[in-house]
């Protein structure tokens, strides 16, 4: 069965410091991975997907199939990055369905 | 355009009562999802509707939970004989098809409190 693990429930950094939110997955097929974000008092929304290989709001994430990881990184964290971040995996028998991790609350201190 | 809407935004109910939560997806989106969000459990998948296919109910935690989607649009999540552990935020999301199917648009959620 597919599974997504985000080992850190809480992560705190200071403004300007690098940040890495960890995500590991287990899936026997070819994975598609995503990061979703929920800012305070806003809706959960898609941040980025690995197939796009894009940088959104300074965040990047690289799929590492050898380590089955999809960590989210930003070299210089900003206070406005404080939010709940979910890693998600697509695949399995149900087309369109995502499996989410348990989420990491990122707090960026001034 | 209008996003996903959910009602009510907050619901307080007594243990043992039934509740209905409503979701209006984005017009034209064929896929509709229900999730439960709680501090201890993260984002938990409940049920997924895709077009006219049979729904994926694999995430429903018990037979007290059910959902329907009428006319391929509005969906209602029903929880019968509510228990205190049902207290959570219930999120609805919708998406279109093709390469965009995994870009899910979420509603604001319904916060359910069972007393």
PDB file of N, CA and C in Angstrom, chain A residues 34 36 44 89-91 94-100, chain B residues 4-6 21-26 29-36 43-51 55-58 60 67-69 72-77 89-109:
ATOM      1  N   UNK A  34       3.584  15.688  -4.848  1.00  0.00           N
ATOM      2  CA  UNK A  34       3.104  17.064  -4.762  1.00  0.00           C
ATOM      3  C   UNK A  34       3.358  17.608  -3.354  1.00  0.00           C
ATOM      4  N   UNK A  36       1.401  20.456  -0.946  1.00  0.00           N
ATOM      5  CA  UNK A  36       0.288  21.364  -0.724  1.00  0.00           C
ATOM      6  C   UNK A  36       0.604  22.213   0.502  1.00  0.00           C
ATOM      7  N   UNK A  44      -6.353  25.163   1.842  1.00  0.00           N
ATOM      8  CA  UNK A  44      -5.282  24.297   1.394  1.00  0.00           C
ATOM      9  C   UNK A  44      -5.153  24.437  -0.127  1.00  0.00           C
ATOM     10  N   UNK A  89       1.033  11.976  -2.503  1.00  0.00           N
ATOM     11  CA  UNK A  89       1.453  10.993  -3.505  1.00  0.00           C
ATOM     12  C   UNK A  89       0.263  10.573  -4.343  1.00  0.00           C
ATOM     13  N   UNK A  90       0.437  10.575  -5.648  1.00  0.00           N
ATOM     14  CA  UNK A  90      -0.607  10.089  -6.549  1.00  0.00           C
ATOM     15  C   UNK A  90      -0.233   8.697  -7.034  1.00  0.00           C
ATOM     16  N   UNK A  91      -1.247   7.918  -7.322  1.00  0.00           N
ATOM     17  CA  UNK A  91      -0.995   6.584  -7.842  1.00  0.00           C
ATOM     18  C   UNK A  91      -1.929   5.570  -7.242  1.00  0.00           C
ATOM     19  N   UNK A  94      -6.814   3.959  -7.752  1.00  0.00           N
ATOM     20  CA  UNK A  94      -7.868   4.952  -7.870  1.00  0.00           C
ATOM     21  C   UNK A  94      -7.322   6.197  -8.552  1.00  0.00           C
ATOM     22  N   UNK A  95      -7.619   6.312  -9.845  1.00  0.00           N
ATOM     23  CA  UNK A  95      -7.131   7.456 -10.621  1.00  0.00           C
ATOM     24  C   UNK A  95      -7.634   8.758 -10.004  1.00  0.00           C
ATOM     25  N   UNK A  96      -6.715   9.698  -9.828  1.00  0.00           N
ATOM     26  CA  UNK A  96      -7.077  11.004  -9.288  1.00  0.00           C
ATOM     27  C   UNK A  96      -6.947  11.123  -7.786  1.00  0.00           C
ATOM     28  N   UNK A  97      -6.753  10.026  -7.107  1.00  0.00           N
ATOM     29  CA  UNK A  97      -6.713  10.053  -5.649  1.00  0.00           C
ATOM     30  C   UNK A  97      -5.302  10.393  -5.161  1.00  0.00           C
ATOM     31  N   UNK A  98      -5.221  11.213  -4.131  1.00  0.00           N
ATOM     32  CA  UNK A  98      -3.950  11.554  -3.507  1.00  0.00           C
ATOM     33  C   UNK A  98      -3.882  10.972  -2.107  1.00  0.00           C
ATOM     34  N   UNK A  99      -2.707  10.506  -1.745  1.00  0.00           N
ATOM     35  CA  UNK A  99      -2.451  10.087  -0.373  1.00  0.00           C
ATOM     36  C   UNK A  99      -1.588  11.166   0.266  1.00  0.00           C
ATOM     37  N   UNK A 100      -2.087  11.754   1.343  1.00  0.00           N
ATOM     38  CA  UNK A 100      -1.386  12.843   2.013  1.00  0.00           C
ATOM     39  C   UNK A 100      -0.599  12.343   3.221  1.00  0.00           C
TER      40      UNK A 100
ATOM     41  N   UNK B   4     -14.642  26.270  -4.407  1.00  0.00           N
ATOM     42  CA  UNK B   4     -15.396  25.246  -3.704  1.00  0.00           C
ATOM     43  C   UNK B   4     -16.018  25.883  -2.452  1.00  0.00           C
ATOM     44  N   UNK B   5     -17.283  25.619  -2.252  1.00  0.00           N
ATOM     45  CA  UNK B   5     -17.915  26.149  -1.053  1.00  0.00           C
ATOM     46  C   UNK B   5     -18.435  24.995  -0.201  1.00  0.00           C
ATOM     47  N   UNK B   6     -18.468  25.223   1.102  1.00  0.00           N
ATOM     48  CA  UNK B   6     -18.941  24.216   2.036  1.00  0.00           C
ATOM     49  C   UNK B   6     -19.860  24.877   3.054  1.00  0.00           C
ATOM     50  N   UNK B  21     -23.133  17.449   6.056  1.00  0.00           N
ATOM     51  CA  UNK B  21     -22.215  18.494   5.616  1.00  0.00           C
ATOM     52  C   UNK B  21     -22.313  18.587   4.095  1.00  0.00           C
ATOM     53  N   UNK B  22     -22.324  19.807   3.602  1.00  0.00           N
ATOM     54  CA  UNK B  22     -22.552  20.008   2.171  1.00  0.00           C
ATOM     55  C   UNK B  22     -21.319  20.578   1.485  1.00  0.00           C
ATOM     56  N   UNK B  23     -21.133  20.163   0.236  1.00  0.00           N
ATOM     57  CA  UNK B  23     -20.023  20.665  -0.574  1.00  0.00           C
ATOM     58  C   UNK B  23     -20.521  21.015  -1.963  1.00  0.00           C
ATOM     59  N   UNK B  24     -20.212  22.231  -2.412  1.00  0.00           N
ATOM     60  CA  UNK B  24     -20.490  22.648  -3.784  1.00  0.00           C
ATOM     61  C   UNK B  24     -19.151  22.776  -4.514  1.00  0.00           C
ATOM     62  N   UNK B  25     -18.873  21.892  -5.446  1.00  0.00           N
ATOM     63  CA  UNK B  25     -17.571  21.933  -6.121  1.00  0.00           C
ATOM     64  C   UNK B  25     -17.534  23.036  -7.169  1.00  0.00           C
ATOM     65  N   UNK B  26     -16.380  23.231  -7.741  1.00  0.00           N
ATOM     66  CA  UNK B  26     -16.238  24.169  -8.840  1.00  0.00           C
ATOM     67  C   UNK B  26     -16.999  23.612 -10.042  1.00  0.00           C
ATOM     68  N   UNK B  29     -15.996  20.586 -12.601  1.00  0.00           N
ATOM     69  CA  UNK B  29     -15.054  19.623 -12.036  1.00  0.00           C
ATOM     70  C   UNK B  29     -15.752  18.278 -11.862  1.00  0.00           C
ATOM     71  N   UNK B  30     -15.121  17.241 -12.400  1.00  0.00           N
ATOM     72  CA  UNK B  30     -15.752  15.931 -12.346  1.00  0.00           C
ATOM     73  C   UNK B  30     -15.374  15.152 -11.089  1.00  0.00           C
ATOM     74  N   UNK B  31     -14.272  15.509 -10.485  1.00  0.00           N
ATOM     75  CA  UNK B  31     -13.809  14.783  -9.299  1.00  0.00           C
ATOM     76  C   UNK B  31     -14.125  15.578  -8.034  1.00  0.00           C
ATOM     77  N   UNK B  32     -14.566  14.862  -7.006  1.00  0.00           N
ATOM     78  CA  UNK B  32     -14.894  15.483  -5.724  1.00  0.00           C
ATOM     79  C   UNK B  32     -14.378  14.589  -4.608  1.00  0.00           C
ATOM     80  N   UNK B  33     -13.754  15.207  -3.626  1.00  0.00           N
ATOM     81  CA  UNK B  33     -13.108  14.475  -2.542  1.00  0.00           C
ATOM     82  C   UNK B  33     -13.578  15.016  -1.189  1.00  0.00           C
ATOM     83  N   UNK B  34     -13.647  14.112  -0.231  1.00  0.00           N
ATOM     84  CA  UNK B  34     -13.865  14.503   1.163  1.00  0.00           C
ATOM     85  C   UNK B  34     -12.664  14.040   1.988  1.00  0.00           C
ATOM     86  N   UNK B  35     -12.201  14.944   2.861  1.00  0.00           N
ATOM     87  CA  UNK B  35     -11.111  14.644   3.776  1.00  0.00           C
ATOM     88  C   UNK B  35     -11.512  15.083   5.186  1.00  0.00           C
ATOM     89  N   UNK B  36     -10.806  14.515   6.126  1.00  0.00           N
ATOM     90  CA  UNK B  36     -10.970  14.945   7.516  1.00  0.00           C
ATOM     91  C   UNK B  36      -9.612  15.417   7.987  1.00  0.00           C
ATOM     92  N   UNK B  43      -4.219  14.948   7.351  1.00  0.00           N
ATOM     93  CA  UNK B  43      -5.291  15.026   6.354  1.00  0.00           C
ATOM     94  C   UNK B  43      -5.662  13.599   5.962  1.00  0.00           C
ATOM     95  N   UNK B  44      -6.839  13.197   6.367  1.00  0.00           N
ATOM     96  CA  UNK B  44      -7.278  11.818   6.194  1.00  0.00           C
ATOM     97  C   UNK B  44      -8.304  11.725   5.071  1.00  0.00           C
ATOM     98  N   UNK B  45      -8.011  10.928   4.065  1.00  0.00           N
ATOM     99  CA  UNK B  45      -8.938  10.726   2.944  1.00  0.00           C
ATOM    100  C   UNK B  45     -10.176   9.973   3.416  1.00  0.00           C
ATOM    101  N   UNK B  46     -11.336  10.414   2.964  1.00  0.00           N
ATOM    102  CA  UNK B  46     -12.586   9.732   3.311  1.00  0.00           C
ATOM    103  C   UNK B  46     -13.215   9.048   2.094  1.00  0.00           C
ATOM    104  N   UNK B  47     -13.533   9.834   1.066  1.00  0.00           N
ATOM    105  CA  UNK B  47     -14.254   9.285  -0.085  1.00  0.00           C
ATOM    106  C   UNK B  47     -13.963  10.151  -1.302  1.00  0.00           C
ATOM    107  N   UNK B  48     -14.088   9.532  -2.484  1.00  0.00           N
ATOM    108  CA  UNK B  48     -13.729  10.190  -3.730  1.00  0.00           C
ATOM    109  C   UNK B  48     -14.748   9.818  -4.799  1.00  0.00           C
ATOM    110  N   UNK B  49     -15.320  10.828  -5.438  1.00  0.00           N
ATOM    111  CA  UNK B  49     -16.237  10.647  -6.556  1.00  0.00           C
ATOM    112  C   UNK B  49     -15.524  11.104  -7.829  1.00  0.00           C
ATOM    113  N   UNK B  50     -15.618  10.291  -8.873  1.00  0.00           N
ATOM    114  CA  UNK B  50     -15.037  10.670 -10.166  1.00  0.00           C
ATOM    115  C   UNK B  50     -16.069  10.389 -11.242  1.00  0.00           C
ATOM    116  N   UNK B  51     -16.649  11.451 -11.766  1.00  0.00           N
ATOM    117  CA  UNK B  51     -17.635  11.319 -12.835  1.00  0.00           C
ATOM    118  C   UNK B  51     -18.766  10.395 -12.441  1.00  0.00           C
ATOM    119  N   UNK B  55     -18.027   5.440  -6.427  1.00  0.00           N
ATOM    120  CA  UNK B  55     -17.112   6.183  -5.556  1.00  0.00           C
ATOM    121  C   UNK B  55     -16.118   5.263  -4.858  1.00  0.00           C
ATOM    122  N   UNK B  56     -14.954   5.820  -4.585  1.00  0.00           N
ATOM    123  CA  UNK B  56     -13.942   5.145  -3.785  1.00  0.00           C
ATOM    124  C   UNK B  56     -14.231   5.479  -2.321  1.00  0.00           C
ATOM    125  N   UNK B  57     -14.761   4.500  -1.600  1.00  0.00           N
ATOM    126  CA  UNK B  57     -15.171   4.731  -0.215  1.00  0.00           C
ATOM    127  C   UNK B  57     -14.151   4.181   0.780  1.00  0.00           C
ATOM    128  N   UNK B  58     -12.980   3.870   0.287  1.00  0.00           N
ATOM    129  CA  UNK B  58     -12.024   3.124   1.103  1.00  0.00           C
ATOM    130  C   UNK B  58     -11.570   3.862   2.352  1.00  0.00           C
ATOM    131  N   UNK B  60     -13.575   5.773   4.388  1.00  0.00           N
ATOM    132  CA  UNK B  60     -14.626   6.001   5.394  1.00  0.00           C
ATOM    133  C   UNK B  60     -14.315   5.187   6.641  1.00  0.00           C
ATOM    134  N   UNK B  67     -21.665   9.197   2.014  1.00  0.00           N
ATOM    135  CA  UNK B  67     -21.675  10.406   1.197  1.00  0.00           C
ATOM    136  C   UNK B  67     -22.360  10.099  -0.111  1.00  0.00           C
ATOM    137  N   UNK B  68     -22.963  11.120  -0.662  1.00  0.00           N
ATOM    138  CA  UNK B  68     -23.545  10.995  -1.985  1.00  0.00           C
ATOM    139  C   UNK B  68     -23.252  12.250  -2.772  1.00  0.00           C
ATOM    140  N   UNK B  69     -23.337  12.082  -4.071  1.00  0.00           N
ATOM    141  CA  UNK B  69     -23.125  13.215  -4.968  1.00  0.00           C
ATOM    142  C   UNK B  69     -24.257  13.194  -5.982  1.00  0.00           C
ATOM    143  N   UNK B  72     -23.868  14.726 -10.281  1.00  0.00           N
ATOM    144  CA  UNK B  72     -22.468  14.994 -10.594  1.00  0.00           C
ATOM    145  C   UNK B  72     -21.974  16.314 -10.081  1.00  0.00           C
ATOM    146  N   UNK B  73     -22.689  16.925  -9.126  1.00  0.00           N
ATOM    147  CA  UNK B  73     -22.277  18.236  -8.634  1.00  0.00           C
ATOM    148  C   UNK B  73     -22.198  18.229  -7.115  1.00  0.00           C
ATOM    149  N   UNK B  74     -23.233  18.708  -6.465  1.00  0.00           N
ATOM    150  CA  UNK B  74     -23.233  18.875  -5.009  1.00  0.00           C
ATOM    151  C   UNK B  74     -23.071  17.529  -4.313  1.00  0.00           C
ATOM    152  N   UNK B  75     -22.329  17.557  -3.210  1.00  0.00           N
ATOM    153  CA  UNK B  75     -22.155  16.344  -2.420  1.00  0.00           C
ATOM    154  C   UNK B  75     -22.535  16.608  -0.977  1.00  0.00           C
ATOM    155  N   UNK B  76     -23.040  15.573  -0.337  1.00  0.00           N
ATOM    156  CA  UNK B  76     -23.387  15.639   1.078  1.00  0.00           C
ATOM    157  C   UNK B  76     -22.684  14.506   1.801  1.00  0.00           C
ATOM    158  N   UNK B  77     -22.002  14.847   2.863  1.00  0.00           N
ATOM    159  CA  UNK B  77     -21.381  13.859   3.745  1.00  0.00           C
ATOM    160  C   UNK B  77     -22.258  13.753   4.986  1.00  0.00           C
ATOM    161  N   UNK B  89     -12.131  19.032  11.345  1.00  0.00           N
ATOM    162  CA  UNK B  89     -12.509  19.867  10.216  1.00  0.00           C
ATOM    163  C   UNK B  89     -12.673  18.957   9.005  1.00  0.00           C
ATOM    164  N   UNK B  90     -13.813  19.047   8.364  1.00  0.00           N
ATOM    165  CA  UNK B  90     -14.094  18.229   7.184  1.00  0.00           C
ATOM    166  C   UNK B  90     -13.909  19.103   5.948  1.00  0.00           C
ATOM    167  N   UNK B  91     -12.984  18.667   5.106  1.00  0.00           N
ATOM    168  CA  UNK B  91     -12.648  19.416   3.908  1.00  0.00           C
ATOM    169  C   UNK B  91     -13.183  18.718   2.667  1.00  0.00           C
ATOM    170  N   UNK B  92     -13.647  19.512   1.754  1.00  0.00           N
ATOM    171  CA  UNK B  92     -14.064  19.028   0.452  1.00  0.00           C
ATOM    172  C   UNK B  92     -13.129  19.635  -0.587  1.00  0.00           C
ATOM    173  N   UNK B  93     -12.852  18.890  -1.640  1.00  0.00           N
ATOM    174  CA  UNK B  93     -12.027  19.394  -2.723  1.00  0.00           C
ATOM    175  C   UNK B  93     -12.603  18.899  -4.041  1.00  0.00           C
ATOM    176  N   UNK B  94     -12.303  19.623  -5.112  1.00  0.00           N
ATOM    177  CA  UNK B  94     -12.701  19.150  -6.430  1.00  0.00           C
ATOM    178  C   UNK B  94     -11.553  19.367  -7.402  1.00  0.00           C
ATOM    179  N   UNK B  95     -11.597  18.626  -8.495  1.00  0.00           N
ATOM    180  CA  UNK B  95     -10.575  18.791  -9.523  1.00  0.00           C
ATOM    181  C   UNK B  95     -11.162  18.413 -10.877  1.00  0.00           C
ATOM    182  N   UNK B  96     -10.466  18.832 -11.932  1.00  0.00           N
ATOM    183  CA  UNK B  96     -10.924  18.486 -13.270  1.00  0.00           C
ATOM    184  C   UNK B  96     -10.217  17.205 -13.703  1.00  0.00           C
ATOM    185  N   UNK B  97     -10.171  16.943 -14.978  1.00  0.00           N
ATOM    186  CA  UNK B  97      -9.598  15.677 -15.461  1.00  0.00           C
ATOM    187  C   UNK B  97      -8.270  15.916 -16.167  1.00  0.00           C
ATOM    188  N   UNK B  98      -7.714  14.844 -16.691  1.00  0.00           N
ATOM    189  CA  UNK B  98      -6.461  14.941 -17.416  1.00  0.00           C
ATOM    190  C   UNK B  98      -5.304  15.257 -16.484  1.00  0.00           C
ATOM    191  N   UNK B  99      -4.380  16.034 -16.982  1.00  0.00           N
ATOM    192  CA  UNK B  99      -3.183  16.331 -16.194  1.00  0.00           C
ATOM    193  C   UNK B  99      -3.490  17.186 -14.974  1.00  0.00           C
ATOM    194  N   UNK B 100      -4.659  17.802 -14.937  1.00  0.00           N
ATOM    195  CA  UNK B 100      -5.013  18.658 -13.799  1.00  0.00           C
ATOM    196  C   UNK B 100      -5.734  17.924 -12.686  1.00  0.00           C
ATOM    197  N   UNK B 101      -5.912  16.627 -12.854  1.00  0.00           N
ATOM    198  CA  UNK B 101      -6.737  15.911 -11.887  1.00  0.00           C
ATOM    199  C   UNK B 101      -6.146  15.970 -10.490  1.00  0.00           C
ATOM    200  N   UNK B 102      -4.819  16.108 -10.386  1.00  0.00           N
ATOM    201  CA  UNK B 102      -4.209  16.118  -9.061  1.00  0.00           C
ATOM    202  C   UNK B 102      -4.082  17.516  -8.484  1.00  0.00           C
ATOM    203  N   UNK B 103      -4.519  18.521  -9.230  1.00  0.00           N
ATOM    204  CA  UNK B 103      -4.574  19.859  -8.659  1.00  0.00           C
ATOM    205  C   UNK B 103      -5.944  20.018  -8.027  1.00  0.00           C
ATOM    206  N   UNK B 104      -6.002  19.721  -6.771  1.00  0.00           N
ATOM    207  CA  UNK B 104      -7.270  19.735  -6.062  1.00  0.00           C
ATOM    208  C   UNK B 104      -7.501  21.117  -5.469  1.00  0.00           C
ATOM    209  N   UNK B 105      -8.725  21.595  -5.639  1.00  0.00           N
ATOM    210  CA  UNK B 105      -9.126  22.894  -5.091  1.00  0.00           C
ATOM    211  C   UNK B 105      -9.976  22.626  -3.861  1.00  0.00           C
ATOM    212  N   UNK B 106      -9.521  23.165  -2.757  1.00  0.00           N
ATOM    213  CA  UNK B 106     -10.170  22.872  -1.494  1.00  0.00           C
ATOM    214  C   UNK B 106     -11.161  23.957  -1.083  1.00  0.00           C
ATOM    215  N   UNK B 107     -12.174  23.497  -0.369  1.00  0.00           N
ATOM    216  CA  UNK B 107     -13.104  24.422   0.247  1.00  0.00           C
ATOM    217  C   UNK B 107     -12.582  24.904   1.593  1.00  0.00           C
ATOM    218  N   UNK B 108     -13.325  25.779   2.246  1.00  0.00           N
ATOM    219  CA  UNK B 108     -12.876  26.328   3.523  1.00  0.00           C
ATOM    220  C   UNK B 108     -13.046  25.377   4.691  1.00  0.00           C
ATOM    221  N   UNK B 109     -13.813  24.316   4.474  1.00  0.00           N
ATOM    222  CA  UNK B 109     -13.997  23.330   5.531  1.00  0.00           C
ATOM    223  C   UNK B 109     -15.210  23.588   6.406  1.00  0.00           C
TER     224      UNK B 109
END
